[in-house]
Short mmCIF file of C-alpha atoms in Angstrom, two decimals:
data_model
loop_
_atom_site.label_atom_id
_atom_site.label_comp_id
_atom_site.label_asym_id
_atom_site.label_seq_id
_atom_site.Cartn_x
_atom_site.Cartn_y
_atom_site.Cartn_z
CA UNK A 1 0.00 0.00 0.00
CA UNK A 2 2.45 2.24 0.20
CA UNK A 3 4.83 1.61 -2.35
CA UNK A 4 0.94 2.48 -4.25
CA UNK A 5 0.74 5.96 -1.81
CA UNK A 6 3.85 6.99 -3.69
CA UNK A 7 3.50 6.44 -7.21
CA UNK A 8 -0.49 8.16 -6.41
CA UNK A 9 1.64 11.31 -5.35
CA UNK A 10 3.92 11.07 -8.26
CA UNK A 11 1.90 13.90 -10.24
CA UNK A 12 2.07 16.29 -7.26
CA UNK A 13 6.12 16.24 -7.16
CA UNK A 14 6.10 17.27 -10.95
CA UNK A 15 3.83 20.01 -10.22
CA UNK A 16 5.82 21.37 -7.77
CA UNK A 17 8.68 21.32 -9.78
CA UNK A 18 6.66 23.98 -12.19
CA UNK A 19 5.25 25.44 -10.27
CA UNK A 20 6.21 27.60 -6.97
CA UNK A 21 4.25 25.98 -4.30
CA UNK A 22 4.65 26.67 -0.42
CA UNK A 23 5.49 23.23 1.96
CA UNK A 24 1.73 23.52 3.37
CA UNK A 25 0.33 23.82 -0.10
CA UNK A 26 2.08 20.68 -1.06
CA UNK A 27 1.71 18.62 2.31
CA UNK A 28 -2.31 19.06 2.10
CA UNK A 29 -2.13 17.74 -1.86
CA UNK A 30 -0.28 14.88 -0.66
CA UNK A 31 -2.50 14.35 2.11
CA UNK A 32 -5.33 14.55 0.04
CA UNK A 33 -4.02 12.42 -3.24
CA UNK A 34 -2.89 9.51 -0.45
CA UNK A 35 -6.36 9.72 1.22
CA UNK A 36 -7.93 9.22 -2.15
CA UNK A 37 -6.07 6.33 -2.72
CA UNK A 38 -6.64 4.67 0.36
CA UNK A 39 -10.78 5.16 0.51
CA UNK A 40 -10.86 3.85 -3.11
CA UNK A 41 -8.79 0.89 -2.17
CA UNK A 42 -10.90 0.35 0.70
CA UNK A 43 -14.24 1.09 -0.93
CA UNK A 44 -13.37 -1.19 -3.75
CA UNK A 45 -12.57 -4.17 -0.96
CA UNK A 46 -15.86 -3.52 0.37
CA UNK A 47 -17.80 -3.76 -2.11
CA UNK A 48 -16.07 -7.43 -2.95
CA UNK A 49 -16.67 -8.56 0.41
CA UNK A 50 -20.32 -7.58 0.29
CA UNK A 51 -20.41 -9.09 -2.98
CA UNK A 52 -22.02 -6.68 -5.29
CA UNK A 53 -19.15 -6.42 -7.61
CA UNK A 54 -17.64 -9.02 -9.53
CA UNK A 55 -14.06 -8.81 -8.50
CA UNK A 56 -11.60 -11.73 -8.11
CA UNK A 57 -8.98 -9.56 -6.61
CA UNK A 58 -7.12 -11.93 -3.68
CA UNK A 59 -8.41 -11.79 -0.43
CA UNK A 60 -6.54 -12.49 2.74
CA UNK A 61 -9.11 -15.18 5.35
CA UNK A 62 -8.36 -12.50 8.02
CA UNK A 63 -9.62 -9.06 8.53
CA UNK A 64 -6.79 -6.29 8.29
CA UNK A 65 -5.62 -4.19 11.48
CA UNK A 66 -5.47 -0.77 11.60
CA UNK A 67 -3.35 1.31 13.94
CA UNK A 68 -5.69 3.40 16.34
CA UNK A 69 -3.23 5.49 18.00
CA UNK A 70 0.47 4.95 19.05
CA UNK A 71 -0.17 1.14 21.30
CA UNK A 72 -3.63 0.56 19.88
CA UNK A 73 -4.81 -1.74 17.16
CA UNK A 74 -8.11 -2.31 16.00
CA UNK A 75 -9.53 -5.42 13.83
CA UNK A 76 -11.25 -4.05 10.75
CA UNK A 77 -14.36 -5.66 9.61
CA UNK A 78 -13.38 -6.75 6.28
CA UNK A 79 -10.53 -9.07 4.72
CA UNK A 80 -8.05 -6.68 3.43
CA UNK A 81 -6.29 -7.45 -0.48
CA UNK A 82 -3.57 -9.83 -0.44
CA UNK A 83 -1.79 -8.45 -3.21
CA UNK A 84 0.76 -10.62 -5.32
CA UNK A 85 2.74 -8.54 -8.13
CA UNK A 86 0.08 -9.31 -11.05
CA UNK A 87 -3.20 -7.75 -8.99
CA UNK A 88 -0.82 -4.96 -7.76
CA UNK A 89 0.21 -4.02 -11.11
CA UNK A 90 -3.47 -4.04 -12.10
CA UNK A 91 -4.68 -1.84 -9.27
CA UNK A 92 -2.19 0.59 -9.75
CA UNK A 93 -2.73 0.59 -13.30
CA UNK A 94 -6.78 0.81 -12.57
CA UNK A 95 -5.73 3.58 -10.36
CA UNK A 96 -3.01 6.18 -11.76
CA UNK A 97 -3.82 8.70 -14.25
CA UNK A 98 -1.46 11.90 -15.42
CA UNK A 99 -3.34 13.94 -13.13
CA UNK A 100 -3.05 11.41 -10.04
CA UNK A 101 -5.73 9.00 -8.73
CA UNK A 102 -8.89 8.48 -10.29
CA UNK A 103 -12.26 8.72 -8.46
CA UNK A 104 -13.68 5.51 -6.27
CA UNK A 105 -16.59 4.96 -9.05
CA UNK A 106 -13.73 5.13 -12.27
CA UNK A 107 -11.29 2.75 -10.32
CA UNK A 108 -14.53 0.30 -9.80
CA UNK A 109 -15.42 0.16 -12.80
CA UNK A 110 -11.93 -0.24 -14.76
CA UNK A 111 -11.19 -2.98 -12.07
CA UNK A 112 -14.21 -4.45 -13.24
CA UNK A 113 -13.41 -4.09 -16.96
CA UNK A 114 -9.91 -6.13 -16.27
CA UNK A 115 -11.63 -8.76 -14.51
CA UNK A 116 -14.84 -9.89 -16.22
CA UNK A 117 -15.13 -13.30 -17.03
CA UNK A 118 -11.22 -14.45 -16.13
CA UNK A 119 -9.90 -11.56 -18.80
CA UNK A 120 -7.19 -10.91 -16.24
CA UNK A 121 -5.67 -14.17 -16.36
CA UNK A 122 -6.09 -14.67 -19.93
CA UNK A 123 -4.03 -10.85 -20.24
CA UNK A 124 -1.77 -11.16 -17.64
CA UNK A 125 1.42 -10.67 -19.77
CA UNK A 126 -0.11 -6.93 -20.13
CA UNK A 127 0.83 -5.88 -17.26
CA UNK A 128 3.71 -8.16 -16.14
CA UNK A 129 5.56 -7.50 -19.20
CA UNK A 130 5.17 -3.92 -18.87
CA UNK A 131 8.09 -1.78 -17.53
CA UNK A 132 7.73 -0.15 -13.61
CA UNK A 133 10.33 1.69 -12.98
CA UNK A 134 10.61 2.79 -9.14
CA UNK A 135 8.39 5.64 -7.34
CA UNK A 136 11.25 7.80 -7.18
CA UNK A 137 11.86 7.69 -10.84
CA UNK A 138 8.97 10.94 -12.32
CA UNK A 139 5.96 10.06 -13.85
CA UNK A 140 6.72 6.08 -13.69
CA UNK A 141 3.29 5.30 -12.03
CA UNK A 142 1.47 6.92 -15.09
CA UNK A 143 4.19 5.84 -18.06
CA UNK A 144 3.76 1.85 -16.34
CA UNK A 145 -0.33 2.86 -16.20
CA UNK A 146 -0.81 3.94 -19.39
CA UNK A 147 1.49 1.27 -21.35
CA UNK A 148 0.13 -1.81 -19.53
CA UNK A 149 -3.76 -0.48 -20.34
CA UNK A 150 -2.85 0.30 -24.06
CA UNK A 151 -1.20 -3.17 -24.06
CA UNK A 152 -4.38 -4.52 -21.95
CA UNK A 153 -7.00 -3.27 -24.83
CA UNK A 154 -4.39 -4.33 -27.76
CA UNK A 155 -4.90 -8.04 -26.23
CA UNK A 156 -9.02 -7.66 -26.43
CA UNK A 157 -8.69 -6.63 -29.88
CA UNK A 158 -6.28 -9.28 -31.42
CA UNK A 159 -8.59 -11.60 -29.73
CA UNK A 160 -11.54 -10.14 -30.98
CA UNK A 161 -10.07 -10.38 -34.00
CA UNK A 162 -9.13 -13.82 -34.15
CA UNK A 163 -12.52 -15.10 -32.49
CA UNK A 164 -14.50 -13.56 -35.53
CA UNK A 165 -12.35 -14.38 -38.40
CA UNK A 166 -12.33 -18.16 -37.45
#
């Protein structure tokens, strides 16, 4: 989750580089961009749990923990992701745009586009053949984003293609 918190923030350091921004100004965007993140994330795990989307997205059997204050934990009510490099590649390419994180309701629904009826596994190469460079290298999260989702709808065309010329 957070190597996900920085490539969401990604867009923010580039603008700040333009333009002349004070520390608060910049603090409260990254605050904001990381929040974003996180609610979609968690909105997104929800709504698998409950079952009214059609996600296949791993699930851990236990319930996350989140930290409460400084010696307190507290068991959340829902299985959190368990996240192996293939569905975090697809959630960060579901989630990273130019401009930073999408909404909850876009990240749903491309989610759901990658994983109707087992597409995911049948276009995995998509995004594991696609190159992520590191957070710390500018604009990575989007470049990775952007290739492995052009490379993502390349793969439903050929087979498109090839289904309705046999």
């Amino acid at each position: 989750m957070k190597k996900i918190a920085l490539y969401s923030v990604q867009h923010i350091a580039e603008s700040a580089r333009k333009l002349d921004k004070t520390q608060e100004e910049l603090e409260r965007e990254v605050g904001s961009a990381v929040r974003k993140v996180f609610w979609a994330i968690n909105d997104v795990e929800v709504m698998q749990c409950m079952k009214t989307s059609k996600l296949s997205m791993p699930i851990t059997k236990d319930s996350g923990v989140r930290r409460k204050g400084r010696n307190e934990n507290t068991v959340l009510s829902i299985p959190r992701y368990n996240l192996d490099e293939l569905h975090f590649r697809v959630i960060l390419a579901a989630l990273i745009t130019e401009n930073g994180p999408v909404k909850t309701v876009d990240f749903a629904n491309r989610l759901a586009l990658m994983q109707a009826d087992g597409v995911l596994q049948d276009r995995r190469e998509a995004f594991m053949s696609t190159p992520l460079d590191p957070p710390e290298t500018p604009n990575s999260g989007f470049i990775f984003a952007h290739s492995a989702m052009k490379a993502f709808k390349a793969m439903e065309n050929s087979e498109w293609h090839r289904k309705n010329m046999v």
